[in-house]
């Protein structure tokens, strides 16, 4: 068993960031092994989504550069729209799966002191399947509320500057993301369920608002940098291919090789982006247990009880 890193501590901002990266460094291999296993079906849909979008986009580009020439067998619009629709479904599906998986993973890590199995992660997910089903409707309600508030902000603030509503709606979107992330961890913490999970997440979120906002923003940016670095190597190779193809007057939108490479790179981008979601959810997990300890002192009380037992 690997060394356990205590997450239930009353840490400062900098120490909590340090603990997150220590946790990530120590647990990245077992986490990725389970992540790949739980997202296997999602990866298949990602590949299909990437193919449909790239094929449709490249086909429409080919038609455009041919000045509208097309045959009756062209269905590029259908491919593109079907790919976008499937992409939305894949995004929602993987968001739910990754949030549930990461929430279950970190709750098992804390409760069992890093002594748990893949089956225990899955069992906890299945135990809370009803709460996860309700989270779908809660997420939809948040999306509807987000669009309504975004529309109102656009009308109310657009007279100041066109970018002002965009800035505020971006902040709103980020706050919703943080709150939902805390809910997913709170649900799996001791199998709280949806009601108690939402109540705990809301209380921790509101009472530590600035701390939550600063930590979540910082970790999201750092995780984004990590995933960007991962994409740099294939992205650079892809850019070199595009550059030399243009230099050699290769028509990219009709090239089978370009189609395959575009599809693979786009699929890789989607996979890495879903991985970013999982990493952010782990960050919300370390945040949740830190805030939970600050409020309830459960770990501190257990240590005091142990001291009392050893002195008897």
PDB file of N, CA, C and O in Angstrom, residues 63-138:
ATOM      1  N   UNK A  63     -16.503  21.206 -50.695  1.00  0.00           N
ATOM      2  CA  UNK A  63     -17.596  21.693 -51.533  1.00  0.00           C
ATOM      3  C   UNK A  63     -17.481  23.201 -51.746  1.00  0.00           C
ATOM      4  O   UNK A  63     -17.706  23.707 -52.847  1.00  0.00           O
ATOM      5  N   UNK A  64     -17.094  23.917 -50.678  1.00  0.00           N
ATOM      6  CA  UNK A  64     -16.965  25.369 -50.778  1.00  0.00           C
ATOM      7  C   UNK A  64     -15.878  25.763 -51.768  1.00  0.00           C
ATOM      8  O   UNK A  64     -16.064  26.645 -52.619  1.00  0.00           O
ATOM      9  N   UNK A  65     -14.741  25.100 -51.680  1.00  0.00           N
ATOM     10  CA  UNK A  65     -13.635  25.442 -52.573  1.00  0.00           C
ATOM     11  C   UNK A  65     -13.868  24.971 -54.001  1.00  0.00           C
ATOM     12  O   UNK A  65     -13.159  25.375 -54.901  1.00  0.00           O
ATOM     13  N   UNK A  66     -14.864  24.103 -54.155  1.00  0.00           N
ATOM     14  CA  UNK A  66     -15.234  23.708 -55.513  1.00  0.00           C
ATOM     15  C   UNK A  66     -16.369  24.577 -56.047  1.00  0.00           C
ATOM     16  O   UNK A  66     -17.035  24.227 -57.013  1.00  0.00           O
ATOM     17  N   UNK A  67     -16.589  25.719 -55.340  1.00  0.00           N
ATOM     18  CA  UNK A  67     -17.597  26.692 -55.768  1.00  0.00           C
ATOM     19  C   UNK A  67     -18.988  26.095 -55.840  1.00  0.00           C
ATOM     20  O   UNK A  67     -19.738  26.273 -56.793  1.00  0.00           O
ATOM     21  N   UNK A  68     -19.320  25.325 -54.797  1.00  0.00           N
ATOM     22  CA  UNK A  68     -20.677  24.809 -54.679  1.00  0.00           C
ATOM     23  C   UNK A  68     -20.923  23.507 -55.408  1.00  0.00           C
ATOM     24  O   UNK A  68     -22.020  22.987 -55.381  1.00  0.00           O
ATOM     25  N   UNK A  69     -19.928  22.962 -56.055  1.00  0.00           N
ATOM     26  CA  UNK A  69     -20.125  21.695 -56.755  1.00  0.00           C
ATOM     27  C   UNK A  69     -20.341  20.580 -55.748  1.00  0.00           C
ATOM     28  O   UNK A  69     -19.619  20.446 -54.779  1.00  0.00           O
ATOM     29  N   UNK A  70     -21.358  19.783 -55.956  1.00  0.00           N
ATOM     30  CA  UNK A  70     -21.641  18.665 -55.061  1.00  0.00           C
ATOM     31  C   UNK A  70     -22.448  17.628 -55.807  1.00  0.00           C
ATOM     32  O   UNK A  70     -23.009  17.884 -56.862  1.00  0.00           O
ATOM     33  N   UNK A  71     -22.480  16.445 -55.236  1.00  0.00           N
ATOM     34  CA  UNK A  71     -23.267  15.371 -55.833  1.00  0.00           C
ATOM     35  C   UNK A  71     -24.437  15.053 -54.929  1.00  0.00           C
ATOM     36  O   UNK A  71     -24.501  15.483 -53.781  1.00  0.00           O
ATOM     37  N   UNK A  72     -25.338  14.262 -55.424  1.00  0.00           N
ATOM     38  CA  UNK A  72     -26.526  13.932 -54.654  1.00  0.00           C
ATOM     39  C   UNK A  72     -26.210  13.030 -53.474  1.00  0.00           C
ATOM     40  O   UNK A  72     -27.025  12.843 -52.593  1.00  0.00           O
ATOM     41  N   UNK A  73     -24.992  12.460 -53.488  1.00  0.00           N
ATOM     42  CA  UNK A  73     -24.622  11.547 -52.406  1.00  0.00           C
ATOM     43  C   UNK A  73     -23.929  12.265 -51.258  1.00  0.00           C
ATOM     44  O   UNK A  73     -23.577  11.654 -50.258  1.00  0.00           O
ATOM     45  N   UNK A  74     -23.718  13.586 -51.398  1.00  0.00           N
ATOM     46  CA  UNK A  74     -23.060  14.346 -50.340  1.00  0.00           C
ATOM     47  C   UNK A  74     -23.999  14.503 -49.141  1.00  0.00           C
ATOM     48  O   UNK A  74     -25.118  14.988 -49.286  1.00  0.00           O
ATOM     49  N   UNK A  75     -23.520  14.106 -47.968  1.00  0.00           N
ATOM     50  CA  UNK A  75     -24.291  14.272 -46.731  1.00  0.00           C
ATOM     51  C   UNK A  75     -23.422  14.927 -45.661  1.00  0.00           C
ATOM     52  O   UNK A  75     -23.511  14.584 -44.489  1.00  0.00           O
ATOM     53  N   UNK A  76     -22.607  15.868 -46.084  1.00  0.00           N
ATOM     54  CA  UNK A  76     -21.646  16.443 -45.161  1.00  0.00           C
ATOM     55  C   UNK A  76     -22.319  17.220 -44.035  1.00  0.00           C
ATOM     56  O   UNK A  76     -21.863  17.192 -42.886  1.00  0.00           O
ATOM     57  N   UNK A  77     -23.421  17.922 -44.360  1.00  0.00           N
ATOM     58  CA  UNK A  77     -24.130  18.642 -43.304  1.00  0.00           C
ATOM     59  C   UNK A  77     -24.648  17.678 -42.251  1.00  0.00           C
ATOM     60  O   UNK A  77     -24.573  17.939 -41.048  1.00  0.00           O
ATOM     61  N   UNK A  78     -25.156  16.540 -42.699  1.00  0.00           N
ATOM     62  CA  UNK A  78     -25.686  15.544 -41.768  1.00  0.00           C
ATOM     63  C   UNK A  78     -24.586  15.005 -40.867  1.00  0.00           C
ATOM     64  O   UNK A  78     -24.782  14.834 -39.654  1.00  0.00           O
ATOM     65  N   UNK A  79     -23.425  14.726 -41.474  1.00  0.00           N
ATOM     66  CA  UNK A  79     -22.293  14.256 -40.673  1.00  0.00           C
ATOM     67  C   UNK A  79     -21.911  15.284 -39.612  1.00  0.00           C
ATOM     68  O   UNK A  79     -21.683  14.946 -38.445  1.00  0.00           O
ATOM     69  N   UNK A  80     -21.820  16.540 -40.025  1.00  0.00           N
ATOM     70  CA  UNK A  80     -21.393  17.597 -39.114  1.00  0.00           C
ATOM     71  C   UNK A  80     -22.399  17.805 -37.986  1.00  0.00           C
ATOM     72  O   UNK A  80     -22.021  17.859 -36.799  1.00  0.00           O
ATOM     73  N   UNK A  81     -23.689  17.912 -38.325  1.00  0.00           N
ATOM     74  CA  UNK A  81     -24.710  18.139 -37.298  1.00  0.00           C
ATOM     75  C   UNK A  81     -24.844  16.936 -36.367  1.00  0.00           C
ATOM     76  O   UNK A  81     -25.035  17.096 -35.156  1.00  0.00           O
ATOM     77  N   UNK A  82     -24.747  15.738 -36.954  1.00  0.00           N
ATOM     78  CA  UNK A  82     -24.816  14.532 -36.126  1.00  0.00           C
ATOM     79  C   UNK A  82     -23.616  14.465 -35.185  1.00  0.00           C
ATOM     80  O   UNK A  82     -23.752  14.102 -34.008  1.00  0.00           O
ATOM     81  N   UNK A  83     -22.437  14.851 -35.698  1.00  0.00           N
ATOM     82  CA  UNK A  83     -21.247  14.865 -34.861  1.00  0.00           C
ATOM     83  C   UNK A  83     -21.343  15.870 -33.728  1.00  0.00           C
ATOM     84  O   UNK A  83     -20.962  15.576 -32.593  1.00  0.00           O
ATOM     85  N   UNK A  84     -21.880  17.059 -34.016  1.00  0.00           N
ATOM     86  CA  UNK A  84     -22.040  18.082 -32.973  1.00  0.00           C
ATOM     87  C   UNK A  84     -23.044  17.607 -31.923  1.00  0.00           C
ATOM     88  O   UNK A  84     -22.814  17.757 -30.712  1.00  0.00           O
ATOM     89  N   UNK A  85     -24.159  17.039 -32.383  1.00  0.00           N
ATOM     90  CA  UNK A  85     -25.159  16.522 -31.442  1.00  0.00           C
ATOM     91  C   UNK A  85     -24.595  15.409 -30.574  1.00  0.00           C
ATOM     92  O   UNK A  85     -24.810  15.390 -29.350  1.00  0.00           O
ATOM     93  N   UNK A  86     -23.867  14.477 -31.207  1.00  0.00           N
ATOM     94  CA  UNK A  86     -23.246  13.399 -30.445  1.00  0.00           C
ATOM     95  C   UNK A  86     -22.178  13.946 -29.505  1.00  0.00           C
ATOM     96  O   UNK A  86     -22.008  13.450 -28.394  1.00  0.00           O
ATOM     97  N   UNK A  87     -21.482  15.003 -29.953  1.00  0.00           N
ATOM     98  CA  UNK A  87     -20.453  15.617 -29.118  1.00  0.00           C
ATOM     99  C   UNK A  87     -21.035  16.200 -27.840  1.00  0.00           C
ATOM    100  O   UNK A  87     -20.426  16.093 -26.766  1.00  0.00           O
ATOM    101  N   UNK A  88     -22.200  16.832 -27.930  1.00  0.00           N
ATOM    102  CA  UNK A  88     -22.867  17.374 -26.737  1.00  0.00           C
ATOM    103  C   UNK A  88     -23.220  16.245 -25.777  1.00  0.00           C
ATOM    104  O   UNK A  88     -23.006  16.341 -24.557  1.00  0.00           O
ATOM    105  N   UNK A  89     -23.762  15.154 -26.338  1.00  0.00           N
ATOM    106  CA  UNK A  89     -24.108  13.993 -25.508  1.00  0.00           C
ATOM    107  C   UNK A  89     -22.866  13.406 -24.850  1.00  0.00           C
ATOM    108  O   UNK A  89     -22.878  13.081 -23.645  1.00  0.00           O
ATOM    109  N   UNK A  90     -21.781  13.259 -25.616  1.00  0.00           N
ATOM    110  CA  UNK A  90     -20.532  12.704 -25.084  1.00  0.00           C
ATOM    111  C   UNK A  90     -19.985  13.590 -23.975  1.00  0.00           C
ATOM    112  O   UNK A  90     -19.502  13.107 -22.952  1.00  0.00           O
ATOM    113  N   UNK A  91     -20.071  14.916 -24.172  1.00  0.00           N
ATOM    114  CA  UNK A  91     -19.575  15.845 -23.152  1.00  0.00           C
ATOM    115  C   UNK A  91     -20.342  15.662 -21.844  1.00  0.00           C
ATOM    116  O   UNK A  91     -19.741  15.559 -20.769  1.00  0.00           O
ATOM    117  N   UNK A  92     -21.685  15.627 -21.921  1.00  0.00           N
ATOM    118  CA  UNK A  92     -22.495  15.476 -20.717  1.00  0.00           C
ATOM    119  C   UNK A  92     -22.266  14.112 -20.065  1.00  0.00           C
ATOM    120  O   UNK A  92     -22.169  13.993 -18.837  1.00  0.00           O
ATOM    121  N   UNK A  93     -22.155  13.078 -20.902  1.00  0.00           N
ATOM    122  CA  UNK A  93     -21.950  11.715 -20.397  1.00  0.00           C
ATOM    123  C   UNK A  93     -20.609  11.598 -19.685  1.00  0.00           C
ATOM    124  O   UNK A  93     -20.517  11.089 -18.557  1.00  0.00           O
ATOM    125  N   UNK A  94     -19.538  12.083 -20.326  1.00  0.00           N
ATOM    126  CA  UNK A  94     -18.205  11.974 -19.725  1.00  0.00           C
ATOM    127  C   UNK A  94     -18.075  12.880 -18.507  1.00  0.00           C
ATOM    128  O   UNK A  94     -17.366  12.539 -17.560  1.00  0.00           O
ATOM    129  N   UNK A  95     -18.753  14.027 -18.530  1.00  0.00           N
ATOM    130  CA  UNK A  95     -18.717  14.907 -17.353  1.00  0.00           C
ATOM    131  C   UNK A  95     -19.324  14.198 -16.146  1.00  0.00           C
ATOM    132  O   UNK A  95     -18.768  14.242 -15.036  1.00  0.00           O
ATOM    133  N   UNK A  96     -20.457  13.538 -16.357  1.00  0.00           N
ATOM    134  CA  UNK A  96     -21.105  12.819 -15.268  1.00  0.00           C
ATOM    135  C   UNK A  96     -20.245  11.657 -14.798  1.00  0.00           C
ATOM    136  O   UNK A  96     -20.042  11.460 -13.593  1.00  0.00           O
ATOM    137  N   UNK A  97     -19.713  10.873 -15.756  1.00  0.00           N
ATOM    138  CA  UNK A  97     -18.894   9.711 -15.408  1.00  0.00           C
ATOM    139  C   UNK A  97     -17.634  10.132 -14.668  1.00  0.00           C
ATOM    140  O   UNK A  97     -17.280   9.564 -13.624  1.00  0.00           O
ATOM    141  N   UNK A  98     -16.936  11.136 -15.203  1.00  0.00           N
ATOM    142  CA  UNK A  98     -15.680  11.564 -14.585  1.00  0.00           C
ATOM    143  C   UNK A  98     -15.898  12.189 -13.218  1.00  0.00           C
ATOM    144  O   UNK A  98     -15.098  11.975 -12.296  1.00  0.00           O
ATOM    145  N   UNK A  99     -16.953  12.991 -13.085  1.00  0.00           N
ATOM    146  CA  UNK A  99     -17.240  13.605 -11.789  1.00  0.00           C
ATOM    147  C   UNK A  99     -17.592  12.539 -10.754  1.00  0.00           C
ATOM    148  O   UNK A  99     -17.136  12.602  -9.602  1.00  0.00           O
ATOM    149  N   UNK A 100     -18.398  11.548 -11.174  1.00  0.00           N
ATOM    150  CA  UNK A 100     -18.764  10.469 -10.263  1.00  0.00           C
ATOM    151  C   UNK A 100     -17.544   9.616  -9.917  1.00  0.00           C
ATOM    152  O   UNK A 100     -17.315   9.277  -8.752  1.00  0.00           O
ATOM    153  N   UNK A 101     -16.752   9.288 -10.935  1.00  0.00           N
ATOM    154  CA  UNK A 101     -15.568   8.454 -10.699  1.00  0.00           C
ATOM    155  C   UNK A 101     -14.571   9.151  -9.783  1.00  0.00           C
ATOM    156  O   UNK A 101     -14.077   8.570  -8.805  1.00  0.00           O
ATOM    157  N   UNK A 102     -14.256  10.414 -10.070  1.00  0.00           N
ATOM    158  CA  UNK A 102     -13.284  11.143  -9.260  1.00  0.00           C
ATOM    159  C   UNK A 102     -13.798  11.353  -7.838  1.00  0.00           C
ATOM    160  O   UNK A 102     -13.035  11.242  -6.863  1.00  0.00           O
ATOM    161  N   UNK A 103     -15.092  11.667  -7.698  1.00  0.00           N
ATOM    162  CA  UNK A 103     -15.673  11.835  -6.371  1.00  0.00           C
ATOM    163  C   UNK A 103     -15.625  10.554  -5.565  1.00  0.00           C
ATOM    164  O   UNK A 103     -15.291  10.563  -4.369  1.00  0.00           O
ATOM    165  N   UNK A 104     -15.950   9.428  -6.221  1.00  0.00           N
ATOM    166  CA  UNK A 104     -15.893   8.136  -5.543  1.00  0.00           C
ATOM    167  C   UNK A 104     -14.461   7.761  -5.203  1.00  0.00           C
ATOM    168  O   UNK A 104     -14.178   7.244  -4.111  1.00  0.00           O
ATOM    169  N   UNK A 105     -13.535   8.035  -6.138  1.00  0.00           N
ATOM    170  CA  UNK A 105     -12.126   7.688  -5.929  1.00  0.00           C
ATOM    171  C   UNK A 105     -11.562   8.399  -4.705  1.00  0.00           C
ATOM    172  O   UNK A 105     -10.956   7.774  -3.825  1.00  0.00           O
ATOM    173  N   UNK A 106     -11.763   9.703  -4.634  1.00  0.00           N
ATOM    174  CA  UNK A 106     -11.136  10.458  -3.538  1.00  0.00           C
ATOM    175  C   UNK A 106     -11.833  10.202  -2.204  1.00  0.00           C
ATOM    176  O   UNK A 106     -11.192  10.235  -1.155  1.00  0.00           O
ATOM    177  N   UNK A 107     -13.129   9.889  -2.225  1.00  0.00           N
ATOM    178  CA  UNK A 107     -13.812   9.554  -0.973  1.00  0.00           C
ATOM    179  C   UNK A 107     -13.316   8.207  -0.437  1.00  0.00           C
ATOM    180  O   UNK A 107     -13.117   8.046   0.772  1.00  0.00           O
ATOM    181  N   UNK A 108     -13.098   7.241  -1.336  1.00  0.00           N
ATOM    182  CA  UNK A 108     -12.553   5.954  -0.908  1.00  0.00           C
ATOM    183  C   UNK A 108     -11.118   6.105  -0.420  1.00  0.00           C
ATOM    184  O   UNK A 108     -10.701   5.450   0.537  1.00  0.00           O
ATOM    185  N   UNK A 109     -10.382   6.982  -1.067  1.00  0.00           N
ATOM    186  CA  UNK A 109      -9.000   7.248  -0.660  1.00  0.00           C
ATOM    187  C   UNK A 109      -8.950   7.766   0.777  1.00  0.00           C
ATOM    188  O   UNK A 109      -8.133   7.320   1.584  1.00  0.00           O
ATOM    189  N   UNK A 110      -9.826   8.710   1.093  1.00  0.00           N
ATOM    190  CA  UNK A 110      -9.834   9.318   2.421  1.00  0.00           C
ATOM    191  C   UNK A 110     -10.355   8.336   3.475  1.00  0.00           C
ATOM    192  O   UNK A 110      -9.742   8.169   4.543  1.00  0.00           O
ATOM    193  N   UNK A 111     -11.455   7.681   3.177  1.00  0.00           N
ATOM    194  CA  UNK A 111     -12.085   6.820   4.176  1.00  0.00           C
ATOM    195  C   UNK A 111     -11.274   5.560   4.461  1.00  0.00           C
ATOM    196  O   UNK A 111     -11.290   5.027   5.573  1.00  0.00           O
ATOM    197  N   UNK A 112     -10.564   5.046   3.457  1.00  0.00           N
ATOM    198  CA  UNK A 112      -9.813   3.795   3.619  1.00  0.00           C
ATOM    199  C   UNK A 112      -8.302   4.006   3.669  1.00  0.00           C
ATOM    200  O   UNK A 112      -7.541   3.050   3.531  1.00  0.00           O
ATOM    201  N   UNK A 113      -7.886   5.266   3.821  1.00  0.00           N
ATOM    202  CA  UNK A 113      -6.463   5.587   3.959  1.00  0.00           C
ATOM    203  C   UNK A 113      -5.634   5.007   2.806  1.00  0.00           C
ATOM    204  O   UNK A 113      -4.574   4.413   3.014  1.00  0.00           O
ATOM    205  N   UNK A 114      -6.144   5.164   1.591  1.00  0.00           N
ATOM    206  CA  UNK A 114      -5.465   4.708   0.373  1.00  0.00           C
ATOM    207  C   UNK A 114      -5.382   3.189   0.262  1.00  0.00           C
ATOM    208  O   UNK A 114      -4.551   2.655  -0.474  1.00  0.00           O
ATOM    209  N   UNK A 115      -6.242   2.492   0.987  1.00  0.00           N
ATOM    210  CA  UNK A 115      -6.278   1.033   0.906  1.00  0.00           C
ATOM    211  C   UNK A 115      -7.632   0.609   0.353  1.00  0.00           C
ATOM    212  O   UNK A 115      -8.534   0.219   1.105  1.00  0.00           O
ATOM    213  N   UNK A 116      -7.793   0.713  -0.970  1.00  0.00           N
ATOM    214  CA  UNK A 116      -9.067   0.391  -1.599  1.00  0.00           C
ATOM    215  C   UNK A 116      -8.816  -0.196  -2.984  1.00  0.00           C
ATOM    216  O   UNK A 116      -7.705  -0.132  -3.516  1.00  0.00           O
ATOM    217  N   UNK A 117      -9.863  -0.788  -3.557  1.00  0.00           N
ATOM    218  CA  UNK A 117      -9.761  -1.445  -4.858  1.00  0.00           C
ATOM    219  C   UNK A 117     -10.663  -0.758  -5.875  1.00  0.00           C
ATOM    220  O   UNK A 117     -11.511   0.067  -5.522  1.00  0.00           O
ATOM    221  N   UNK A 118     -10.477  -1.120  -7.141  1.00  0.00           N
ATOM    222  CA  UNK A 118     -11.323  -0.576  -8.213  1.00  0.00           C
ATOM    223  C   UNK A 118     -12.790  -0.943  -7.991  1.00  0.00           C
ATOM    224  O   UNK A 118     -13.683  -0.149  -8.276  1.00  0.00           O
ATOM    225  N   UNK A 119     -13.030  -2.136  -7.482  1.00  0.00           N
ATOM    226  CA  UNK A 119     -14.401  -2.582  -7.232  1.00  0.00           C
ATOM    227  C   UNK A 119     -15.077  -1.702  -6.193  1.00  0.00           C
ATOM    228  O   UNK A 119     -16.283  -1.406  -6.296  1.00  0.00           O
ATOM    229  N   UNK A 120     -14.325  -1.270  -5.202  1.00  0.00           N
ATOM    230  CA  UNK A 120     -14.895  -0.405  -4.171  1.00  0.00           C
ATOM    231  C   UNK A 120     -15.309   0.942  -4.744  1.00  0.00           C
ATOM    232  O   UNK A 120     -16.318   1.517  -4.330  1.00  0.00           O
ATOM    233  N   UNK A 121     -14.551   1.444  -5.731  1.00  0.00           N
ATOM    234  CA  UNK A 121     -14.919   2.692  -6.403  1.00  0.00           C
ATOM    235  C   UNK A 121     -16.241   2.508  -7.137  1.00  0.00           C
ATOM    236  O   UNK A 121     -17.155   3.328  -7.030  1.00  0.00           O
ATOM    237  N   UNK A 122     -16.335   1.422  -7.903  1.00  0.00           N
ATOM    238  CA  UNK A 122     -17.539   1.150  -8.684  1.00  0.00           C
ATOM    239  C   UNK A 122     -18.742   0.898  -7.773  1.00  0.00           C
ATOM    240  O   UNK A 122     -19.855   1.367  -8.057  1.00  0.00           O
ATOM    241  N   UNK A 123     -18.527   0.153  -6.683  1.00  0.00           N
ATOM    242  CA  UNK A 123     -19.634  -0.140  -5.757  1.00  0.00           C
ATOM    243  C   UNK A 123     -20.208   1.146  -5.167  1.00  0.00           C
ATOM    244  O   UNK A 123     -21.423   1.278  -5.004  1.00  0.00           O
ATOM    245  N   UNK A 124     -19.341   2.089  -4.850  1.00  0.00           N
ATOM    246  CA  UNK A 124     -19.836   3.358  -4.284  1.00  0.00           C
ATOM    247  C   UNK A 124     -20.600   4.151  -5.330  1.00  0.00           C
ATOM    248  O   UNK A 124     -21.592   4.809  -5.017  1.00  0.00           O
ATOM    249  N   UNK A 125     -20.132   4.107  -6.587  1.00  0.00           N
ATOM    250  CA  UNK A 125     -20.868   4.783  -7.659  1.00  0.00           C
ATOM    251  C   UNK A 125     -22.259   4.178  -7.796  1.00  0.00           C
ATOM    252  O   UNK A 125     -23.266   4.898  -7.883  1.00  0.00           O
ATOM    253  N   UNK A 126     -22.343   2.847  -7.810  1.00  0.00           N
ATOM    254  CA  UNK A 126     -23.631   2.179  -7.962  1.00  0.00           C
ATOM    255  C   UNK A 126     -24.527   2.426  -6.750  1.00  0.00           C
ATOM    256  O   UNK A 126     -25.746   2.511  -6.888  1.00  0.00           O
ATOM    257  N   UNK A 127     -23.934   2.523  -5.577  1.00  0.00           N
ATOM    258  CA  UNK A 127     -24.722   2.794  -4.371  1.00  0.00           C
ATOM    259  C   UNK A 127     -25.395   4.156  -4.440  1.00  0.00           C
ATOM    260  O   UNK A 127     -26.464   4.363  -3.855  1.00  0.00           O
ATOM    261  N   UNK A 128     -24.773   5.082  -5.151  1.00  0.00           N
ATOM    262  CA  UNK A 128     -25.300   6.446  -5.257  1.00  0.00           C
ATOM    263  C   UNK A 128     -25.868   6.739  -6.647  1.00  0.00           C
ATOM    264  O   UNK A 128     -25.960   7.903  -7.038  1.00  0.00           O
ATOM    265  N   UNK A 129     -26.273   5.690  -7.349  1.00  0.00           N
ATOM    266  CA  UNK A 129     -26.751   5.863  -8.726  1.00  0.00           C
ATOM    267  C   UNK A 129     -28.011   6.723  -8.775  1.00  0.00           C
ATOM    268  O   UNK A 129     -28.229   7.498  -9.729  1.00  0.00           O
ATOM    269  N   UNK A 130     -28.853   6.623  -7.751  1.00  0.00           N
ATOM    270  CA  UNK A 130     -30.060   7.452  -7.712  1.00  0.00           C
ATOM    271  C   UNK A 130     -29.711   8.929  -7.591  1.00  0.00           C
ATOM    272  O   UNK A 130     -30.308   9.781  -8.263  1.00  0.00           O
ATOM    273  N   UNK A 131     -28.739   9.244  -6.730  1.00  0.00           N
ATOM    274  CA  UNK A 131     -28.297  10.635  -6.578  1.00  0.00           C
ATOM    275  C   UNK A 131     -27.679  11.157  -7.855  1.00  0.00           C
ATOM    276  O   UNK A 131     -27.878  12.317  -8.239  1.00  0.00           O
ATOM    277  N   UNK A 132     -26.923  10.291  -8.561  1.00  0.00           N
ATOM    278  CA  UNK A 132     -26.303  10.695  -9.823  1.00  0.00           C
ATOM    279  C   UNK A 132     -27.364  10.961 -10.891  1.00  0.00           C
ATOM    280  O   UNK A 132     -27.219  11.875 -11.712  1.00  0.00           O
ATOM    281  N   UNK A 133     -28.433  10.147 -10.874  1.00  0.00           N
ATOM    282  CA  UNK A 133     -29.521  10.374 -11.819  1.00  0.00           C
ATOM    283  C   UNK A 133     -30.181  11.727 -11.557  1.00  0.00           C
ATOM    284  O   UNK A 133     -30.495  12.479 -12.495  1.00  0.00           O
ATOM    285  N   UNK A 134     -30.369  12.058 -10.280  1.00  0.00           N
ATOM    286  CA  UNK A 134     -30.935  13.364  -9.944  1.00  0.00           C
ATOM    287  C   UNK A 134     -29.992  14.498 -10.332  1.00  0.00           C
ATOM    288  O   UNK A 134     -30.436  15.592 -10.696  1.00  0.00           O
ATOM    289  N   UNK A 135     -28.688  14.245 -10.270  1.00  0.00           N
ATOM    290  CA  UNK A 135     -27.705  15.265 -10.647  1.00  0.00           C
ATOM    291  C   UNK A 135     -27.842  15.656 -12.121  1.00  0.00           C
ATOM    292  O   UNK A 135     -27.507  16.783 -12.497  1.00  0.00           O
ATOM    293  N   UNK A 136     -28.311  14.744 -12.952  1.00  0.00           N
ATOM    294  CA  UNK A 136     -28.531  15.072 -14.358  1.00  0.00           C
ATOM    295  C   UNK A 136     -29.569  16.182 -14.477  1.00  0.00           C
ATOM    296  O   UNK A 136     -29.365  17.180 -15.181  1.00  0.00           O
ATOM    297  N   UNK A 137     -30.674  16.025 -13.759  1.00  0.00           N
ATOM    298  CA  UNK A 137     -31.740  17.032 -13.807  1.00  0.00           C
ATOM    299  C   UNK A 137     -31.308  18.329 -13.127  1.00  0.00           C
ATOM    300  O   UNK A 137     -31.670  19.420 -13.576  1.00  0.00           O
ATOM    301  N   UNK A 138     -30.532  18.197 -12.046  1.00  0.00           N
ATOM    302  CA  UNK A 138     -30.016  19.393 -11.382  1.00  0.00           C
ATOM    303  C   UNK A 138     -29.071  20.144 -12.314  1.00  0.00           C
ATOM    304  O   UNK A 138     -29.108  21.376 -12.407  1.00  0.00           O
TER     305      UNK A 138
END
